[in-house]
Amino acid sequence: MSVQERKERERADRERLIVATARELAEQQGWDAVTTRRLAERIEYSQPVLYSHFRGKREIIGAVALEGAAEMAAAVRAATSAVDGPRARVTALARAYLDFAARNPAVYDAIFQLDGGLAYAREDTPEPLKDAFAALLETLGEVAGGGVHPGLFTETFWAALHGLVTLTRAGRLPPEHTEVRVGLLVDRLAAF
C-alpha cells in the first residue's frame, strides 16, 4: 500500500468516525448537543481536523442524512421483499418506515427535518436520497391505481407516513393506535 493510499484510508476512517460519533451524540442528547468542540473531544482530534473533513455541523448533518437514507432504503427493501402480495408489501413498507423513524429519531431528523445542505427533489439530489425514494416507489408504484402517477402517489403516501412519525413523536397522536393508522393508510389510501 502506498503512502497516499494509506492517507486516503485514514482520512476515510476519520470521516466515518466523525459521522458515527455525531450520530451517536445526536441520538443520545439531541442535535443541539452536537458541536464541533464536543465531537473533537469525543474522537480525540482537534477541531481543525474536523474542519478538514466538514465545514461545520450542517455538513455533518448532511453526511448523517445520507447514511441514514441508505439504511432506511435497505430496511424498506428488506421488509417488502420478505412478504408476498401488494397489500402485504405496502403494510411492510409502512411498518419498516415507522420503525426506522422510531429507532433512529436523530437520523430521521437529519434526513427530513434539519438543514444538512442537501438538495431534495431536484436533479442534483444525492443518490442515497434518490434511492430512499425509489425504495418507496418500488412498492407503492404498483398500487397507485389507474390514472394516478406512481411518483405522486408515493409522495402522498410518504407524506402521510411522515405526518404519523412527526405527530406521534410530538405526542399529538397516541402511539397505541399506530397499527390501526397503518391499516387505514393501506386500506384507504392504497385503496385495497
mmCIF file of N, CA, C and O in Angstrom, residues 11 55 76 90 96 106 154 160 187:
data_model
loop_
_atom_site.group_PDB
_atom_site.id
_atom_site.type_symbol
_atom_site.label_atom_id
_atom_site.label_comp_id
_atom_site.label_asym_id
_atom_site.label_seq_id
_atom_site.Cartn_x
_atom_site.Cartn_y
_atom_site.Cartn_z
ATOM 1 N N ARG A 11 -8.004 8.975 6.233
ATOM 2 C CA ARG A 11 -8.944 10.097 6.113
ATOM 3 C C ARG A 11 -10.387 9.587 6.089
ATOM 4 O O ARG A 11 -11.259 10.114 6.778
ATOM 5 N N ARG A 55 -17.139 21.334 6.749
ATOM 6 C CA ARG A 55 -17.069 22.777 7.015
ATOM 7 C C ARG A 55 -17.813 23.181 8.271
ATOM 8 O O ARG A 55 -17.644 24.291 8.752
ATOM 9 N N VAL A 76 -36.520 -0.764 4.233
ATOM 10 C CA VAL A 76 -37.783 -0.860 3.492
ATOM 11 C C VAL A 76 -37.720 -2.015 2.498
ATOM 12 O O VAL A 76 -38.656 -2.821 2.399
ATOM 13 N N VAL A 90 -47.096 -3.232 0.995
ATOM 14 C CA VAL A 90 -47.370 -1.851 1.422
ATOM 15 C C VAL A 90 -47.417 -1.771 2.950
ATOM 16 O O VAL A 90 -46.874 -0.836 3.545
ATOM 17 N N ALA A 96 -41.950 -0.691 8.312
ATOM 18 C CA ALA A 96 -40.489 -0.504 8.278
ATOM 19 C C ALA A 96 -40.130 0.971 8.373
ATOM 20 O O ALA A 96 -39.183 1.339 9.076
ATOM 21 N N ALA A 106 -32.882 10.822 15.708
ATOM 22 C CA ALA A 106 -31.953 11.882 15.301
ATOM 23 C C ALA A 106 -31.563 11.730 13.836
ATOM 24 O O ALA A 106 -31.419 12.725 13.119
ATOM 25 N N THR A 154 -46.696 7.976 -4.455
ATOM 26 C CA THR A 154 -45.641 7.679 -3.484
ATOM 27 C C THR A 154 -45.376 8.888 -2.595
ATOM 28 O O THR A 154 -45.231 8.748 -1.376
ATOM 29 N N ALA A 160 -47.978 11.050 4.311
ATOM 30 C CA ALA A 160 -48.832 10.529 5.381
ATOM 31 C C ALA A 160 -47.985 9.821 6.441
ATOM 32 O O ALA A 160 -48.195 10.008 7.645
ATOM 33 N N ASP A 187 -55.452 0.412 3.641
ATOM 34 C CA ASP A 187 -56.774 0.095 3.104
ATOM 35 C C ASP A 187 -57.428 1.243 2.342
ATOM 36 O O ASP A 187 -58.057 1.019 1.322
#
